[in-house]
Amino acid sequence: MSWYNRLGEHGDIVLSTRVRLARNLEDFPFPVRLDREGKKQVCECVKDALSDYTEIKLSYTDMQELSPNDAVSLAEKHLISPDFAYDTTGRGLFMSEDEEISIMLCEEDHIRIQVILPGLSHKEAYEKADKIDRVIESKLNYAFSENLGFLTQCPTNLGTGMRASVILHLPALVRKNAIRRLAATVAKLGLTLRGSYSEGVEAAGDIFQLSNQVTLGISEEAALQNLSSIALQIIDQEKQARASLLSDSEFIDRIYRAKGVLQSAYKLTSRELINFASLVLLGAEEKIIEAPMEKLLCSMITLLPATMKKSEGENLSHDERDILRAKKIREIIS
């Protein structure tokens, strides 16, 4: 079952956790210096390294064999980066059946191992990524420096090569105008806070990504502990903000109105879905209204444009897609 189909620990605020490891092979230039044939060789090397790995079934896809829409759908699910979806030349993808694990080949680095799990699950996500990392490393030589750690195309990833992040639902802190201050505070602690569906501190659906920025001179364990510690503090702040916000009758009215829109709208854009679903989720999380939280969270992924086209047919017009999206949400909420 995919990460977006279920709730995890602290699931009322933490929607998911991602750990990504960037690795490069010693015998090849960085991807930016590789032609199509060179990228193909890298993909073949990694395929051979994982050929006898049977603990988790990983299916391989040549990205050039995917339609543009299918590739964008993977990006909407956060399984690959947008750049990986739009430029598929010489690139390959390993993915587990449950979509928890994806391995991008020849993106910014030769290998990017990614694990996404629901809730606050940084330790489990890192363990899964590290296990695959060790399998590949046992067969291939990584580009590594005793002084700098793992060598990466972008200098900001030098060292551990690890980026860990959590996706947070922070509607109360947004209403308290606390996000800019919070972003400035976590930046001093080696983390960044930005909108998950948009750049900067403005976020559709009040959904934000908190991630580590420091990869050099720190261990993976220390970076994960720092992320977890700050995430737990933000969770506490959000809960305190909710307690005061939910005594505001006008805001509670907004929650009921949002549910009413989802129950009765004939057309919904994806952004409208995310914004209204955010309020309904808050109401359900705080027991103000009843709503199927897991199905709503899932819809915020599966009813995005490319993913809808993949499941419902690529010939859907924008208008038909918005009408169908509203119909599916009505079925979920009613």
mmCIF file of C-alpha atoms in Angstrom, residues 54-188:
data_model
loop_
_atom_site.group_PDB
_atom_site.id
_atom_site.type_symbol
_atom_site.label_atom_id
_atom_site.label_comp_id
_atom_site.label_asym_id
_atom_site.label_seq_id
_atom_site.Cartn_x
_atom_site.Cartn_y
_atom_site.Cartn_z
ATOM 1 C CA THR A 54 15.328 -10.250 -3.668
ATOM 2 C CA GLU A 55 14.369 -8.887 -0.249
ATOM 3 C CA ILE A 56 12.144 -6.271 -1.901
ATOM 4 C CA LYS A 57 10.849 -6.575 -5.451
ATOM 5 C CA LEU A 58 12.090 -3.607 -7.460
ATOM 6 C CA SER A 59 10.818 -3.149 -10.996
ATOM 7 C CA TYR A 60 12.991 -1.322 -13.529
ATOM 8 C CA THR A 61 11.697 1.171 -16.100
ATOM 9 C CA ASP A 62 13.567 2.936 -18.860
ATOM 10 C CA MET A 63 12.180 6.447 -18.430
ATOM 11 C CA GLN A 64 12.084 7.017 -22.180
ATOM 12 C CA GLU A 65 9.497 4.241 -22.449
ATOM 13 C CA LEU A 66 7.021 6.178 -20.297
ATOM 14 C CA SER A 67 4.562 8.640 -21.746
ATOM 15 C CA PRO A 68 5.084 12.257 -20.618
ATOM 16 C CA ASN A 69 1.864 12.066 -18.606
ATOM 17 C CA ASP A 70 2.907 8.859 -16.802
ATOM 18 C CA ALA A 71 6.228 10.462 -15.897
ATOM 19 C CA VAL A 72 4.528 13.587 -14.516
ATOM 20 C CA SER A 73 2.178 11.373 -12.510
ATOM 21 C CA LEU A 74 5.201 9.852 -10.771
ATOM 22 C CA ALA A 75 6.391 13.365 -9.926
ATOM 23 C CA GLU A 76 2.951 14.265 -8.546
ATOM 24 C CA LYS A 77 3.273 11.291 -6.197
ATOM 25 C CA HIS A 78 6.731 12.587 -5.153
ATOM 26 C CA LEU A 79 8.315 9.356 -6.416
ATOM 27 C CA ILE A 80 10.624 11.221 -8.803
ATOM 28 C CA SER A 81 11.704 14.824 -9.233
ATOM 29 C CA PRO A 82 9.980 17.110 -11.782
ATOM 30 C CA ASP A 83 13.250 17.391 -13.734
ATOM 31 C CA PHE A 84 13.475 13.602 -13.928
ATOM 32 C CA ALA A 85 9.953 13.523 -15.343
ATOM 33 C CA TYR A 86 10.525 16.171 -18.016
ATOM 34 C CA ASP A 87 13.943 15.017 -19.247
ATOM 35 C CA THR A 88 13.937 11.223 -19.548
ATOM 36 C CA THR A 89 16.939 10.782 -21.869
ATOM 37 C CA GLY A 90 19.258 8.022 -20.649
ATOM 38 C CA ARG A 91 17.497 7.780 -17.311
ATOM 39 C CA GLY A 92 16.183 4.721 -15.492
ATOM 40 C CA LEU A 93 13.939 4.113 -12.492
ATOM 41 C CA PHE A 94 13.650 1.303 -9.969
ATOM 42 C CA MET A 95 10.465 1.266 -7.917
ATOM 43 C CA SER A 96 8.879 -1.040 -5.363
ATOM 44 C CA GLU A 97 5.325 -2.254 -5.897
ATOM 45 C CA ASP A 98 4.053 -0.303 -2.877
ATOM 46 C CA GLU A 99 5.805 2.863 -4.156
ATOM 47 C CA GLU A 100 7.671 3.303 -0.874
ATOM 48 C CA ILE A 101 11.049 2.920 -2.598
ATOM 49 C CA SER A 102 12.211 4.583 -5.793
ATOM 50 C CA ILE A 103 15.719 4.793 -7.217
ATOM 51 C CA MET A 104 16.393 7.431 -9.858
ATOM 52 C CA LEU A 105 19.364 6.725 -12.120
ATOM 53 C CA CYS A 106 21.222 9.590 -13.818
ATOM 54 C CA GLU A 107 19.200 12.407 -12.347
ATOM 55 C CA GLU A 108 21.447 15.080 -10.784
ATOM 56 C CA ASP A 109 23.568 12.189 -9.452
ATOM 57 C CA HIS A 110 24.129 8.689 -10.812
ATOM 58 C CA ILE A 111 21.992 7.125 -8.076
ATOM 59 C CA ARG A 112 19.302 8.642 -5.885
ATOM 60 C CA ILE A 113 17.746 6.170 -3.463
ATOM 61 C CA GLN A 114 14.486 7.444 -2.008
ATOM 62 C CA VAL A 115 12.142 6.004 0.619
ATOM 63 C CA ILE A 116 8.796 7.610 1.508
ATOM 64 C CA LEU A 117 6.740 6.382 4.470
ATOM 65 C CA PRO A 118 3.603 7.758 6.143
ATOM 66 C CA GLY A 119 3.835 9.771 9.363
ATOM 67 C CA LEU A 120 6.989 10.547 11.312
ATOM 68 C CA SER A 121 9.111 7.533 10.376
ATOM 69 C CA HIS A 122 12.637 8.854 9.763
ATOM 70 C CA LYS A 123 14.443 5.898 11.339
ATOM 71 C CA GLU A 124 12.547 3.262 9.376
ATOM 72 C CA ALA A 125 12.886 5.229 6.130
ATOM 73 C CA TYR A 126 16.635 5.614 6.601
ATOM 74 C CA GLU A 127 17.080 1.921 7.430
ATOM 75 C CA LYS A 128 15.298 0.909 4.219
ATOM 76 C CA ALA A 129 17.365 3.330 2.126
ATOM 77 C CA ASP A 130 20.614 2.333 3.832
ATOM 78 C CA LYS A 131 19.982 -1.364 3.210
ATOM 79 C CA ILE A 132 19.657 -0.818 -0.546
ATOM 80 C CA ASP A 133 22.625 1.558 -0.481
ATOM 81 C CA ARG A 134 24.789 -1.161 1.078
ATOM 82 C CA VAL A 135 23.701 -3.711 -1.521
ATOM 83 C CA ILE A 136 24.757 -1.404 -4.371
ATOM 84 C CA GLU A 137 27.973 -0.390 -2.605
ATOM 85 C CA SER A 138 28.948 -4.041 -2.184
ATOM 86 C CA LYS A 139 28.985 -4.389 -5.983
ATOM 87 C CA LEU A 140 30.072 -0.946 -7.207
ATOM 88 C CA ASN A 141 32.661 1.640 -6.168
ATOM 89 C CA TYR A 142 31.197 4.922 -4.998
ATOM 90 C CA ALA A 143 32.919 8.274 -5.500
ATOM 91 C CA PHE A 144 34.095 8.977 -1.952
ATOM 92 C CA SER A 145 36.612 11.237 -0.244
ATOM 93 C CA GLU A 146 38.045 10.668 3.227
ATOM 94 C CA ASN A 147 37.809 14.412 3.820
ATOM 95 C CA LEU A 148 34.526 15.250 2.086
ATOM 96 C CA GLY A 149 32.526 12.032 2.290
ATOM 97 C CA PHE A 150 30.301 11.025 -0.636
ATOM 98 C CA LEU A 151 31.011 13.143 -3.708
ATOM 99 C CA THR A 152 27.957 14.646 -5.391
ATOM 100 C CA GLN A 153 27.360 16.800 -8.446
ATOM 101 C CA CYS A 154 25.949 19.614 -6.294
ATOM 102 C CA PRO A 155 28.365 20.685 -3.509
ATOM 103 C CA THR A 156 25.452 21.205 -1.097
ATOM 104 C CA ASN A 157 24.989 17.411 -0.929
ATOM 105 C CA LEU A 158 28.635 16.578 -0.157
ATOM 106 C CA GLY A 159 29.248 14.468 2.937
ATOM 107 C CA THR A 160 26.399 12.147 3.816
ATOM 108 C CA GLY A 161 24.628 12.803 0.509
ATOM 109 C CA MET A 162 21.429 12.496 2.546
ATOM 110 C CA ARG A 163 18.338 14.674 2.410
ATOM 111 C CA ALA A 164 15.635 13.827 4.907
ATOM 112 C CA SER A 165 12.308 15.612 5.096
ATOM 113 C CA VAL A 166 8.855 15.494 6.635
ATOM 114 C CA ILE A 167 5.630 16.828 5.131
ATOM 115 C CA LEU A 168 3.655 18.810 7.716
ATOM 116 C CA HIS A 169 0.045 19.980 7.770
ATOM 117 C CA LEU A 170 0.189 23.346 9.607
ATOM 118 C CA PRO A 171 -3.113 25.202 9.108
ATOM 119 C CA ALA A 172 -3.192 26.683 12.621
ATOM 120 C CA LEU A 173 0.335 28.080 12.473
ATOM 121 C CA VAL A 174 -0.480 29.604 9.083
ATOM 122 C CA ARG A 175 -3.540 31.361 10.559
ATOM 123 C CA LYS A 176 -1.386 32.581 13.443
ATOM 124 C CA ASN A 177 1.049 34.120 10.916
ATOM 125 C CA ALA A 178 3.856 32.072 12.486
ATOM 126 C CA ILE A 179 5.342 30.408 9.412
ATOM 127 C CA ARG A 180 7.858 33.084 8.404
ATOM 128 C CA ARG A 181 9.218 33.286 11.932
ATOM 129 C CA LEU A 182 9.343 29.494 12.123
ATOM 130 C CA ALA A 183 11.165 29.243 8.776
ATOM 131 C CA ALA A 184 13.771 31.761 9.962
ATOM 132 C CA THR A 185 14.252 29.864 13.228
ATOM 133 C CA VAL A 186 14.739 26.422 11.682
ATOM 134 C CA ALA A 187 17.163 27.894 9.111
ATOM 135 C CA LYS A 188 19.520 28.707 11.997
#
